Each structure stands twice: as C-alpha cells, then as structure tokens.
Amino acid sequence: MHILLWIAVIFMGFPLFYAALVSTQNNAQMFRLQMIPGDSFSFNLQTVLDRNIARLMFNTFAVATMVTFGKVVLSIFSGMALVYFRFPAKSLVFGFILAALMVPGEVTIIALFRLVALELGWGNTWTALVVPAVASPTGVFLFRQHFASITPELSEAAQLDGANPLQFLLRVLLPLSRNTVTALVVIMFIGAWNSYLWPLLIVTNPDLQVIQVGLSTLDDGVEIGRTWGPIMLGAVIASIPPIAIFVLMQKQFLQGFALTRHK
C-alpha cells in the first residue's frame, strides 16, 4: 500500500517538479529534455519580474480572498436558512441548489457574460471578477448538511434563553463549525485562485488581470515562439499560495470533510 501511495505521489508531483526544472532552463535545454537544472534561472526571473508578476499575484490574491469571504458568508447564512427557518417552497429551493451542483459553469458562461458585461456594464472591473463568483451551491449544500446534523436541542435552548438568530449563529453554530468553515475556505480559495476562463472573458485590462491569464504574458518576446522558462517559473510562483493554504490548513480541512461525511 505504501508503495502505491509513493507511486501516486511521484506521478502527481512530477509535473510541478518538471515545471520547476524548466524554470531554470532556456528553450534549447528544455527541448533536449535535459533533466538537470539549467543556467537561465536569473534571466527567467528577471523576465518574470519585468512582466510585473507582482501585480498579477496581488490581483489574484485580492480577488480570491474577496470571493472566498463572500462565498463563506453567503453559504453560512443560506445553509442556516435552509435548516432553521420556515419559508414557502424551501424544498424546491434546496432542489434547485442540488441541480446547480450538476451544471458546469461553462454552460452558463455566455449568458453570464451578456448579463455582467453588456447589461450591467461591469466589464474590466473587479466587481465582475468577484460578484458572479460569490454564489456557491457547493458551499450552501455543505453548510446545510452540517447544520442539519447539529442536534436541534441547541436551537431550542437558544430560543428559551432569548437568543436571536444572529446570536445563535455566532455563539453556537460557528464555534461548532470551525473545521467545516476551514474546509470551505480551502476549496473556495484554491478554486478562485485557479480561475481562468471567466477572467479571460471579462477582463482585458492588464492592470486588472489575474495570474492564470497573465502567465501567457511572461514570455520574453525575443525568441520565435514561446520562451517556456519564464512561463514555467511564473507557473511555479503561482502555485505557491494555494499549496501553502492547503498545507497550513490540511488538518482542519480533512477533519471538516470527515465530520460532514460521517454526519
């Protein structure tokens, strides 16, 4: 079993290793499939810095943070409403949320582009990058299932003590949901960080662009065709934040999903 796990780790980790290797090479070394570090790291790094990768990283981090915060807050309130509040067609609403889980985002992206860019006029703004991404059927479903697993006696006791819904949420539900919140933060941050198609469509201003789209601009512009060293170095740099988020929060992430699965 351990051998199989190590094989899986090597298989999944090799692309990142190879990207890091190519980030030190020039095109000639890369096309020779040279499996040792090259001598072009300084040139590739200077090229990446000249293409303003710091701005791309800042934009991506800001957008991913805002999207994650919005998704978590909206998912918590939506999940709470589906469990603890009575309103007409609640089952139908939950059914629509389940249906939305099965619809790929690419199916609705044309209609979303027409709404955001043409009807609302939000093209080339951070609003266009953040607001459409805030709604999360995955997050709503996750918190709905988690809150439904919490014993109803806690809600009844809070009502007897005179706590309003917001107090019940802040003092009872959230302390019991730390691992679930962490799991959602990890998922949503990595998903927002890796977003490519929507920023490519809705943003043309390079000062607002995110790193996943901006990687194509890291070419040195000198050689014919792509200069892959700077691009691969940019890809390695872009992979650091989501990896760091997962490594730092992996314990709570795994506990959150274990609790959700068992409950």
Coordinates of C-alpha atoms in Angstrom, one line a residue:
M1 CA 0.0 0.0 0.0
H2 CA 2.8 2.4 0.9
I3 CA 4.5 1.7 -2.4
L4 CA 1.3 2.5 -4.3
L5 CA 1.0 5.8 -2.4
W6 CA 4.5 6.7 -3.2
I7 CA 3.9 5.9 -6.9
A8 CA 0.8 8.2 -6.8
V9 CA 2.8 11.0 -5.1
I10 CA 5.5 10.8 -7.7
F11 CA 3.1 10.6 -10.6
M12 CA 1.1 13.7 -9.3
G13 CA 4.2 15.6 -8.2
F14 CA 6.2 15.2 -11.3
P15 CA 4.5 18.0 -13.4
L16 CA 5.4 20.5 -10.7
F17 CA 8.9 19.2 -10.4
Y18 CA 9.4 19.4 -14.2
A19 CA 7.9 22.9 -14.3
A20 CA 10.5 23.9 -11.6
L21 CA 13.2 22.3 -13.6
V22 CA 12.2 24.1 -16.9
S23 CA 12.1 27.4 -15.0
T24 CA 15.9 27.2 -14.8
Q25 CA 16.4 26.4 -18.5
N26 CA 16.3 28.1 -21.8
N27 CA 14.4 26.7 -24.8
A28 CA 17.3 24.7 -26.2
Q29 CA 17.9 22.9 -22.9
M30 CA 14.2 22.2 -22.5
F31 CA 13.7 20.7 -25.9
R32 CA 16.7 18.4 -25.3
L33 CA 14.7 17.1 -22.3
Q34 CA 17.6 18.0 -20.0
M35 CA 16.7 16.6 -16.6
I36 CA 19.2 18.7 -14.6
P37 CA 18.8 22.4 -13.7
G38 CA 19.8 24.9 -16.4
D39 CA 21.8 28.1 -16.3
S40 CA 19.0 30.5 -17.2
F41 CA 17.2 31.0 -13.9
S42 CA 18.4 34.5 -13.4
F43 CA 17.3 35.5 -16.9
N44 CA 13.9 33.9 -16.4
L45 CA 13.4 35.5 -13.0
Q46 CA 14.3 38.9 -14.4
T47 CA 11.9 38.4 -17.3
V48 CA 9.1 37.4 -14.9
L49 CA 9.8 40.5 -12.7
D50 CA 9.8 42.8 -15.8
R51 CA 6.4 41.5 -16.8
N52 CA 5.0 42.7 -13.4
I53 CA 4.2 39.4 -11.9
A54 CA 3.8 41.0 -8.5
R55 CA 0.8 42.9 -9.8
L56 CA -0.7 39.8 -11.2
M57 CA -0.2 37.9 -7.9
F58 CA -1.7 40.8 -5.9
N59 CA -4.8 41.0 -8.2
T60 CA -5.3 37.2 -7.9
F61 CA -4.8 37.2 -4.1
A62 CA -7.2 40.1 -3.7
V63 CA -9.9 38.6 -5.9
A64 CA -9.5 35.1 -4.4
T65 CA -9.8 36.5 -0.9
M66 CA -12.9 38.5 -1.6
V67 CA -14.5 35.6 -3.5
T68 CA -13.7 33.2 -0.6
F69 CA -15.0 35.6 2.0
G70 CA -18.2 36.3 0.1
K71 CA -18.8 32.6 -0.6
V72 CA -18.3 31.5 3.0
V73 CA -20.5 34.2 4.5
L74 CA -23.3 33.6 1.9
S75 CA -23.1 29.9 2.3
I76 CA -23.3 30.1 6.1
F77 CA -26.4 32.3 6.1
S78 CA -28.0 30.2 3.3
G79 CA -27.3 26.9 5.0
M80 CA -28.7 28.3 8.2
A81 CA -31.9 29.5 6.5
L82 CA -32.5 26.1 4.9
V83 CA -32.2 24.3 8.2
Y84 CA -33.6 26.7 10.9
F85 CA -36.1 28.9 9.0
R86 CA -39.5 28.1 7.5
F87 CA -40.4 29.7 4.2
P88 CA -42.5 28.8 1.2
A89 CA -41.0 26.3 -1.3
K90 CA -38.0 25.6 0.9
S91 CA -37.7 22.0 -0.5
L92 CA -37.9 23.4 -4.0
V93 CA -35.1 25.9 -3.3
F94 CA -32.9 23.2 -2.0
G95 CA -33.7 21.1 -5.1
F96 CA -32.6 24.0 -7.3
I97 CA -29.3 24.2 -5.3
L98 CA -28.8 20.4 -5.8
A99 CA -29.5 20.9 -9.6
A100 CA -27.0 23.8 -9.7
L101 CA -24.3 21.4 -8.4
M102 CA -24.7 19.3 -11.5
V103 CA -24.4 22.2 -14.0
P104 CA -20.9 23.1 -15.2
G105 CA -20.1 26.8 -15.1
E106 CA -19.2 26.7 -18.8
V107 CA -22.8 26.0 -19.6
T108 CA -24.0 29.4 -18.3
I109 CA -20.9 31.5 -19.0
I110 CA -22.3 33.1 -22.2
A111 CA -25.5 34.2 -20.5
L112 CA -23.4 35.4 -17.5
F113 CA -21.1 37.4 -19.8
R114 CA -24.0 39.1 -21.5
L115 CA -25.6 40.0 -18.1
V116 CA -22.4 41.2 -16.5
A117 CA -20.6 42.9 -19.4
L118 CA -23.5 44.1 -21.6
E119 CA -26.4 44.6 -19.3
L120 CA -24.7 45.7 -16.1
G121 CA -21.6 47.2 -17.7
W122 CA -19.2 45.7 -15.3
G123 CA -16.6 44.6 -17.8
N124 CA -12.9 45.3 -16.8
T125 CA -13.8 45.7 -13.1
W126 CA -13.0 43.7 -10.0
T127 CA -16.8 43.7 -9.4
A128 CA -17.1 41.5 -12.5
L129 CA -14.5 39.1 -11.1
V130 CA -15.9 38.9 -7.6
V131 CA -19.7 39.2 -7.6
P132 CA -20.6 36.4 -10.1
A133 CA -18.3 34.0 -8.2
V134 CA -19.8 34.6 -4.8
A135 CA -22.8 32.3 -5.1
S136 CA -21.7 28.8 -4.3
P137 CA -24.1 25.8 -4.4
T138 CA -21.3 23.6 -3.1
G139 CA -20.9 25.8 0.0
V140 CA -24.6 26.1 0.6
F141 CA -25.0 22.3 0.4
L142 CA -22.0 21.7 2.7
F143 CA -23.3 24.0 5.4
R144 CA -26.9 22.8 5.0
Q145 CA -25.8 19.3 5.7
H146 CA -23.5 20.3 8.5
F147 CA -26.2 22.4 10.3
A148 CA -28.8 19.7 9.8
S149 CA -26.5 17.3 11.7
I150 CA -26.4 19.5 14.8
T151 CA -28.8 18.5 17.5
P152 CA -32.0 20.6 17.4
E153 CA -32.0 20.9 21.2
L154 CA -29.3 23.5 20.9
S155 CA -31.6 25.7 18.8
E156 CA -34.5 25.2 21.3
A157 CA -32.2 26.0 24.2
A158 CA -31.0 29.2 22.5
Q159 CA -34.6 30.3 21.9
L160 CA -35.5 29.7 25.5
D161 CA -32.5 31.8 26.5
G162 CA -33.8 34.6 24.3
A163 CA -31.1 34.5 21.7
N164 CA -31.9 35.9 18.3
P165 CA -30.9 34.0 15.1
L166 CA -27.7 36.0 14.7
Q167 CA -26.6 35.3 18.3
F168 CA -27.4 31.7 17.9
L169 CA -25.2 31.7 14.7
L170 CA -22.3 33.5 16.3
R171 CA -22.3 31.8 19.7
V172 CA -23.4 28.3 18.9
L173 CA -23.2 27.3 15.2
L174 CA -19.9 28.9 14.2
P175 CA -17.9 27.5 17.2
L176 CA -19.2 24.1 16.2
S177 CA -18.4 24.7 12.5
R178 CA -14.7 25.7 12.5
N179 CA -13.5 22.7 10.6
T180 CA -16.3 22.9 8.1
V181 CA -15.5 26.6 7.6
T182 CA -11.9 25.9 7.1
A183 CA -12.6 23.1 4.6
L184 CA -14.8 25.5 2.6
V185 CA -12.2 28.3 2.8
V186 CA -9.5 25.9 1.3
I187 CA -11.8 24.7 -1.5
M188 CA -13.1 28.2 -2.4
F189 CA -9.7 30.0 -2.2
I190 CA -8.0 27.4 -4.4
G191 CA -10.9 27.4 -6.9
A192 CA -10.9 31.2 -7.1
W193 CA -7.1 31.3 -7.4
N194 CA -7.2 28.9 -10.3
S195 CA -10.0 30.6 -12.2
Y196 CA -9.0 31.1 -15.8
L197 CA -11.9 31.2 -18.3
W198 CA -14.1 33.9 -16.6
P199 CA -11.2 36.4 -16.1
L200 CA -10.1 35.7 -19.7
L201 CA -13.5 36.7 -21.0
I202 CA -14.5 39.6 -18.7
V203 CA -11.1 41.4 -18.2
T204 CA -9.0 42.9 -21.0
N205 CA -7.2 45.5 -18.9
P206 CA -3.7 44.0 -18.0
D207 CA -3.7 46.1 -14.8
L208 CA -6.7 44.1 -13.5
Q209 CA -5.8 40.7 -14.9
V210 CA -5.1 37.6 -12.7
I211 CA -2.0 35.4 -12.7
Q212 CA -3.6 32.4 -14.5
V213 CA -4.4 34.5 -17.6
G214 CA -1.3 36.6 -17.2
L215 CA 1.1 33.6 -17.4
S216 CA 1.0 33.9 -21.2
T217 CA 2.4 37.4 -21.0
L218 CA 5.6 36.2 -19.2
D219 CA 7.3 35.4 -22.5
D220 CA 10.5 37.4 -23.1
G221 CA 9.2 38.4 -26.5
V222 CA 12.6 37.9 -28.2
E223 CA 12.7 34.3 -29.4
I224 CA 10.4 33.0 -32.1
G225 CA 7.6 31.1 -30.4
R226 CA 7.2 30.8 -26.7
T227 CA 10.1 31.1 -24.2
W228 CA 9.0 28.5 -21.7
G229 CA 11.4 29.2 -18.9
P230 CA 9.8 32.4 -17.7
I231 CA 6.3 31.0 -18.2
M232 CA 7.1 27.9 -16.1
L233 CA 8.8 30.0 -13.5
G234 CA 5.6 32.1 -13.3
A235 CA 3.5 28.9 -13.0
V236 CA 5.7 27.7 -10.1
I237 CA 5.3 31.0 -8.4
A238 CA 1.6 31.0 -9.0
S239 CA 1.3 27.5 -7.4
I240 CA 2.9 28.5 -4.1
P241 CA -0.1 30.3 -2.4
P242 CA -2.7 27.5 -3.0
I243 CA -0.2 24.9 -1.9
A244 CA 0.7 26.9 1.2
I245 CA -3.0 27.3 2.1
F246 CA -3.7 23.6 1.8
V247 CA -0.5 22.6 3.8
L248 CA -1.3 25.1 6.6
M249 CA -4.9 24.1 6.8
Q250 CA -4.9 20.4 5.8
K251 CA -5.6 19.1 9.3
Q252 CA -8.8 21.2 9.7
F253 CA -9.6 20.6 6.0
L254 CA -9.6 16.8 6.4
Q255 CA -11.4 17.0 9.8
G256 CA -14.1 19.2 8.2
F257 CA -14.8 16.7 5.5
A258 CA -14.7 13.8 7.8
L259 CA -17.3 15.3 10.1
T260 CA -19.5 16.2 7.1
R261 CA -19.2 12.7 5.7
H262 CA -20.0 10.9 8.9
K263 CA -22.8 13.2 9.9

